[in-house]
Amino acid sequence: MAAHPGHVTLVGAGPGAADLLTYRAWRAIARADVVVHDRLVPLEVLEDLGPDVEVIDVGKAPGKHKVPQPGINDLLVEHARRGRRVVRLKGGDPFVFGRGGEEYAACRAAGVDVDVVPGVSSALAVPALAGIPLTHRGTTTAFHVVTAHTRTGEQQLDDTAVSCVTDRTATLVVLMGVSSLPAIVTRLLDAGADPDIPVAIVERGSTPDQRVTRTGLDLAAKRAEEVGVRAPAVIVIGDVAARGLLEGTTSGEPGDPVVGDARG
C-alpha cells in the first residue's frame, strides 16, 4: 500500500540557469520520488536528490526522441498510480510550447491528480537577459510568440506573425527557429517586410555561453550560418532588437551584423 496518493507536478525549469527556477519548483523537486526531465533543464538541480529518487531522462533532440510523447504520458500516469510523487521537469514554462497541456490532460483522463508550477519562459527571459525589451515605450507596445517547430517540419508563420514584422506593430519572438530561419526570412521578405528591420539571435540564453548575434532581416540567415548559430536559440525580430536601443543610440548601419556577448 502506498504511503501517500500518487501525484504529478509539471514543473517549469526556466530558460537554463538553475537560479532562475522558482522556490516552488525547487520545493517540488526536493519532495519528488520520481523526476522525469527534458534535455534542456539545468541538471545541477538534480544533484542533491537522494539515492532513492528515480531520475528518468526523456529529453528530445531535433529528430531524436528517446521516448515519444505518448510514452512520456504513460510514464507519468504509471508512476503516479504506484503512489509516487512525480515531477515532470520541463524547460521554460510547461504550458508555453512545452506540450504540458497534453501531459496534464493525460493525467486527468487517467484520474491522476496533477498540478502545475509555472516556469520562466525563454520567450520572455532570454531577450531580457540579452538586454532586449520585448516592449519599449516609443518603439512597440506588443509582442507575438511563435514556435518554428511543427509536426510537418515546415515553418508556416501565421498572418499575425507576419503582420507584426511587415507593419512593425509588434515584436516577433521565434522559438526553436534556427533550422527554419532561412524559410522565415524568405516568408517575411516576400510579404513585404523591411529588409533592414533588426534581428537578434540569442543562443544558450541564461548560461555562461550565452551569445547574441545582431543583424538585419535580409542578412539574418546568412549571418547565422557564418557564425555557426546553434540551438537552443531565441530569435527576436523587430525594432526592439536594434543594437544600442537602451543607450539611446543605434550604432551600426541597419543590417550591419554584429556578434557580441550579451554581458559585454
Tab-separated table of C-alpha atoms in Angstrom:
chain	number	residue	atom	x	y	z
A	1	MET	CA	0.000	0.000	0.000
A	2	ALA	CA	1.370	3.414	-0.983
A	3	ALA	CA	2.140	5.769	1.883
A	4	HIS	CA	0.544	8.658	0.029
A	5	PRO	CA	-1.609	9.089	-3.089
A	6	GLY	CA	0.259	9.453	-6.349
A	7	HIS	CA	0.561	12.903	-7.818
A	8	VAL	CA	2.123	14.578	-10.864
A	9	THR	CA	3.538	18.092	-10.829
A	10	LEU	CA	4.507	19.722	-14.108
A	11	VAL	CA	7.423	21.987	-13.213
A	12	GLY	CA	8.842	24.733	-15.402
A	13	ALA	CA	12.646	24.785	-15.182
A	14	GLY	CA	13.083	28.184	-16.826
A	15	PRO	CA	15.477	29.068	-19.668
A	16	GLY	CA	18.542	27.154	-18.473
A	17	ALA	CA	20.137	28.709	-15.402
A	18	ALA	CA	19.420	26.829	-12.186
A	19	ASP	CA	18.954	30.007	-10.168
A	20	LEU	CA	16.048	31.035	-12.393
A	21	LEU	CA	13.895	28.197	-11.056
A	22	THR	CA	11.254	29.389	-8.638
A	23	TYR	CA	11.232	28.470	-4.955
A	24	ARG	CA	8.097	26.410	-5.560
A	25	ALA	CA	9.910	24.471	-8.308
A	26	TRP	CA	12.861	23.659	-6.006
A	27	ARG	CA	10.451	22.537	-3.295
A	28	ALA	CA	8.569	20.217	-5.656
A	29	ILE	CA	11.812	18.645	-6.865
A	30	ALA	CA	13.044	18.131	-3.300
A	31	ARG	CA	9.863	16.202	-2.442
A	32	ALA	CA	9.796	14.042	-5.568
A	33	ASP	CA	10.003	10.266	-5.701
A	34	VAL	CA	10.463	10.361	-9.476
A	35	VAL	CA	11.787	13.131	-11.745
A	36	VAL	CA	11.077	12.859	-15.471
A	37	HIS	CA	13.142	15.551	-17.187
A	38	ASP	CA	13.767	17.123	-20.573
A	39	ARG	CA	17.102	17.680	-22.315
A	40	LEU	CA	17.481	21.414	-21.697
A	41	VAL	CA	16.813	21.599	-17.961
A	42	PRO	CA	19.651	22.580	-15.567
A	43	LEU	CA	20.822	19.174	-14.395
A	44	GLU	CA	22.527	20.590	-11.297
A	45	VAL	CA	19.092	20.842	-9.685
A	46	LEU	CA	19.083	17.037	-9.578
A	47	GLU	CA	22.491	16.620	-7.939
A	48	ASP	CA	21.225	16.724	-4.354
A	49	LEU	CA	18.409	14.237	-4.815
A	50	GLY	CA	18.505	11.210	-2.574
A	51	PRO	CA	19.644	7.830	-3.928
A	52	ASP	CA	16.101	6.529	-3.729
A	53	VAL	CA	14.771	9.134	-6.179
A	54	GLU	CA	14.343	7.743	-9.676
A	55	VAL	CA	15.522	10.111	-12.433
A	56	ILE	CA	14.291	9.441	-15.968
A	57	ASP	CA	15.718	11.309	-18.970
A	58	VAL	CA	13.163	11.685	-21.769
A	59	GLY	CA	14.894	14.588	-23.491
A	60	LYS	CA	14.167	15.267	-27.127
A	61	ALA	CA	16.794	16.455	-29.599
A	62	PRO	CA	15.938	17.516	-33.166
A	63	GLY	CA	14.974	14.331	-34.968
A	64	LYS	CA	15.809	12.165	-31.945
A	65	HIS	CA	13.135	11.362	-29.385
A	66	LYS	CA	14.214	8.988	-26.623
A	67	VAL	CA	10.626	8.500	-25.556
A	68	PRO	CA	7.707	9.562	-27.786
A	69	GLN	CA	5.173	11.874	-26.178
A	70	PRO	CA	2.539	9.137	-25.596
A	71	GLY	CA	5.233	7.149	-23.799
A	72	ILE	CA	6.022	10.112	-21.558
A	73	ASN	CA	2.344	10.475	-20.736
A	74	ASP	CA	2.196	6.784	-19.832
A	75	LEU	CA	5.278	7.080	-17.597
A	76	LEU	CA	3.722	9.885	-15.574
A	77	VAL	CA	0.481	8.015	-15.103
A	78	GLU	CA	2.187	4.702	-14.301
A	79	HIS	CA	4.402	6.118	-11.552
A	80	ALA	CA	1.606	8.202	-10.046
A	81	ARG	CA	-0.659	5.153	-9.903
A	82	ARG	CA	2.064	3.435	-7.888
A	83	GLY	CA	1.587	6.115	-5.248
A	84	ARG	CA	4.661	8.138	-6.173
A	85	ARG	CA	5.172	11.902	-6.249
A	86	VAL	CA	6.205	12.570	-9.837
A	87	VAL	CA	7.870	15.762	-11.039
A	88	ARG	CA	7.807	16.340	-14.775
A	89	LEU	CA	10.658	18.830	-15.180
A	90	LYS	CA	10.336	20.810	-18.399
A	91	GLY	CA	12.399	23.640	-19.877
A	92	GLY	CA	10.828	27.091	-19.823
A	93	ASP	CA	7.158	27.045	-18.862
A	94	PRO	CA	5.178	23.792	-19.162
A	95	PHE	CA	2.321	25.480	-20.991
A	96	VAL	CA	4.382	27.526	-23.490
A	97	PHE	CA	5.207	25.205	-26.412
A	98	GLY	CA	6.156	22.534	-23.887
A	99	ARG	CA	3.347	20.020	-24.531
A	100	GLY	CA	2.470	20.398	-20.876
A	101	GLY	CA	-1.179	20.655	-21.798
A	102	GLU	CA	-1.055	17.173	-23.333
A	103	GLU	CA	0.568	15.724	-20.219
A	104	TYR	CA	-1.897	17.490	-17.935
A	105	ALA	CA	-4.828	16.171	-19.987
A	106	ALA	CA	-3.407	12.624	-19.979
A	107	CYS	CA	-3.150	12.657	-16.191
A	108	ARG	CA	-6.661	13.981	-15.755
A	109	ALA	CA	-8.039	11.417	-18.204
A	110	ALA	CA	-6.358	8.669	-16.155
A	111	GLY	CA	-7.760	10.007	-12.893
A	112	VAL	CA	-4.330	11.117	-11.662
A	113	ASP	CA	-4.022	14.280	-9.570
A	114	VAL	CA	-1.891	16.864	-11.379
A	115	ASP	CA	-0.850	20.458	-10.861
A	116	VAL	CA	1.486	22.972	-12.478
A	117	VAL	CA	4.430	25.037	-11.245
A	118	PRO	CA	4.902	27.815	-13.812
A	119	GLY	CA	8.382	28.462	-15.141
A	120	VAL	CA	10.176	31.478	-16.566
A	121	SER	CA	9.595	31.146	-20.306
A	122	SER	CA	12.630	31.538	-22.550
A	123	ALA	CA	10.450	33.669	-24.825
A	124	LEU	CA	10.492	36.376	-22.154
A	125	ALA	CA	13.660	35.676	-20.183
A	126	VAL	CA	16.244	35.175	-22.923
A	127	PRO	CA	15.657	38.505	-24.704
A	128	ALA	CA	15.672	40.284	-21.333
A	129	LEU	CA	18.990	38.674	-20.362
A	130	ALA	CA	20.402	39.927	-23.662
A	131	GLY	CA	19.245	43.470	-22.923
A	132	ILE	CA	16.368	43.327	-25.408
A	133	PRO	CA	12.982	44.577	-24.138
A	134	LEU	CA	10.106	42.950	-25.978
A	135	THR	CA	8.100	46.123	-25.447
A	136	HIS	CA	9.575	49.600	-25.137
A	137	ARG	CA	7.748	52.896	-24.912
A	138	GLY	CA	8.034	54.763	-28.158
A	139	THR	CA	9.108	51.633	-30.033
A	140	THR	CA	6.477	48.902	-29.617
A	141	THR	CA	3.785	48.016	-27.121
A	142	ALA	CA	3.119	44.384	-28.033
A	143	PHE	CA	4.841	41.121	-28.869
A	144	HIS	CA	3.885	37.856	-30.555
A	145	VAL	CA	5.476	34.483	-29.776
A	146	VAL	CA	5.570	31.581	-32.229
A	147	THR	CA	7.334	28.255	-32.488
A	148	ALA	CA	9.135	27.189	-35.638
A	149	HIS	CA	8.863	23.527	-34.650
A	150	THR	CA	5.876	21.917	-36.338
A	151	ARG	CA	4.743	18.335	-36.833
A	152	THR	CA	5.379	18.600	-40.566
A	153	GLY	CA	8.770	20.217	-40.085
A	154	GLU	CA	7.739	23.108	-42.344
A	155	GLN	CA	7.584	26.603	-40.889
A	156	GLN	CA	4.312	28.353	-41.612
A	157	LEU	CA	4.181	31.765	-39.953
A	158	ASP	CA	0.597	32.790	-39.320
A	159	ASP	CA	-0.755	36.075	-40.666
A	160	THR	CA	-0.484	37.746	-37.269
A	161	ALA	CA	3.205	36.853	-37.007
A	162	VAL	CA	3.891	38.183	-40.486
A	163	SER	CA	1.999	41.431	-39.932
A	164	CYS	CA	3.947	42.042	-36.703
A	165	VAL	CA	7.021	42.445	-38.850
A	166	THR	CA	5.657	43.906	-42.064
A	167	ASP	CA	3.597	46.561	-40.251
A	168	ARG	CA	6.130	46.950	-37.382
A	169	THR	CA	3.227	46.770	-34.942
A	170	ALA	CA	4.783	44.251	-32.538
A	171	THR	CA	7.934	42.337	-31.733
A	172	LEU	CA	8.080	38.814	-33.171
A	173	VAL	CA	9.725	36.180	-30.950
A	174	VAL	CA	10.524	32.845	-32.587
A	175	LEU	CA	11.338	29.768	-30.510
A	176	MET	CA	13.022	26.659	-31.927
A	177	GLY	CA	13.664	28.511	-35.167
A	178	VAL	CA	17.347	28.038	-36.005
A	179	SER	CA	16.871	25.429	-38.739
A	180	SER	CA	13.836	27.274	-40.111
A	181	LEU	CA	15.467	30.712	-40.187
A	182	PRO	CA	16.043	30.772	-43.993
A	183	ALA	CA	12.372	29.950	-44.585
A	184	ILE	CA	11.259	32.527	-42.016
A	185	VAL	CA	13.358	35.253	-43.627
A	186	THR	CA	12.062	34.409	-47.089
A	187	ARG	CA	8.444	34.390	-45.906
A	188	LEU	CA	8.773	37.796	-44.248
A	189	LEU	CA	10.634	39.431	-47.131
A	190	ASP	CA	8.155	38.043	-49.663
A	191	ALA	CA	5.358	39.557	-47.558
A	192	GLY	CA	6.962	42.989	-47.821
A	193	ALA	CA	8.964	43.271	-44.596
A	194	ASP	CA	11.700	45.908	-44.464
A	195	PRO	CA	14.999	44.112	-45.207
A	196	ASP	CA	16.716	46.316	-42.606
A	197	ILE	CA	14.409	45.526	-39.680
A	198	PRO	CA	16.632	44.468	-36.751
A	199	VAL	CA	17.066	40.826	-35.795
A	200	ALA	CA	18.760	39.447	-32.690
A	201	ILE	CA	19.532	35.748	-32.244
A	202	VAL	CA	20.282	34.781	-28.643
A	203	GLU	CA	21.910	31.374	-28.225
A	204	ARG	CA	22.057	29.409	-24.964
A	205	GLY	CA	20.292	32.162	-23.054
A	206	SER	CA	20.973	32.478	-19.301
A	207	THR	CA	24.015	30.192	-19.462
A	208	PRO	CA	27.705	31.190	-19.301
A	209	ASP	CA	27.870	30.509	-23.061
A	210	GLN	CA	25.143	32.984	-23.981
A	211	ARG	CA	25.858	34.711	-27.289
A	212	VAL	CA	23.955	37.370	-29.221
A	213	THR	CA	24.108	37.853	-32.985
A	214	ARG	CA	22.581	41.065	-34.334
A	215	THR	CA	21.859	41.711	-37.986
A	216	GLY	CA	19.199	42.911	-40.406
A	217	LEU	CA	16.384	40.682	-41.612
A	218	ASP	CA	17.744	40.173	-45.114
A	219	LEU	CA	21.131	39.008	-43.800
A	220	ALA	CA	19.858	37.009	-40.816
A	221	ALA	CA	20.017	33.509	-42.295
A	222	LYS	CA	23.376	34.122	-43.977
A	223	ARG	CA	24.908	35.620	-40.856
A	224	ALA	CA	23.593	32.819	-38.639
A	225	GLU	CA	25.302	30.290	-40.895
A	226	GLU	CA	28.551	32.289	-40.970
A	227	VAL	CA	28.907	32.473	-37.193
A	228	GLY	CA	27.606	28.946	-36.589
A	229	VAL	CA	24.408	29.679	-34.704
A	230	ARG	CA	23.142	26.548	-32.976
A	231	ALA	CA	20.050	25.615	-30.987
A	232	PRO	CA	18.816	26.379	-28.444
A	233	ALA	CA	18.272	29.957	-29.518
A	234	VAL	CA	15.581	32.616	-29.357
A	235	ILE	CA	15.119	34.861	-32.388
A	236	VAL	CA	13.800	38.398	-31.864
A	237	ILE	CA	12.606	40.340	-34.915
A	238	GLY	CA	11.607	43.981	-34.606
A	239	ASP	CA	12.825	47.441	-33.733
A	240	VAL	CA	13.487	46.488	-30.106
A	241	ALA	CA	16.323	44.279	-31.357
A	242	ALA	CA	18.317	47.273	-32.590
A	243	ARG	CA	21.776	47.491	-31.068
A	244	GLY	CA	22.070	50.464	-28.730
A	245	LEU	CA	18.315	50.925	-28.224
A	246	LEU	CA	18.549	51.226	-24.439
A	247	GLU	CA	21.574	53.513	-24.677
A	248	GLY	CA	19.653	55.903	-26.894
A	249	THR	CA	21.812	55.098	-29.924
A	250	THR	CA	21.524	52.889	-32.973
A	251	SER	CA	25.197	52.215	-33.584
A	252	GLY	CA	25.985	50.466	-36.834
A	253	GLU	CA	24.127	50.735	-40.089
A	254	PRO	CA	20.838	48.869	-40.430
A	255	GLY	CA	21.648	45.326	-41.455
A	256	ASP	CA	25.236	45.556	-40.208
A	257	PRO	CA	25.782	42.189	-38.441
A	258	VAL	CA	27.494	42.279	-35.077
A	259	VAL	CA	28.202	39.268	-32.906
A	260	GLY	CA	28.707	40.005	-29.250
A	261	ASP	CA	28.412	38.634	-25.736
A	262	ALA	CA	25.228	39.906	-24.096
A	263	ARG	CA	27.176	40.535	-20.904
A	264	GLY	CA	29.739	42.693	-22.665
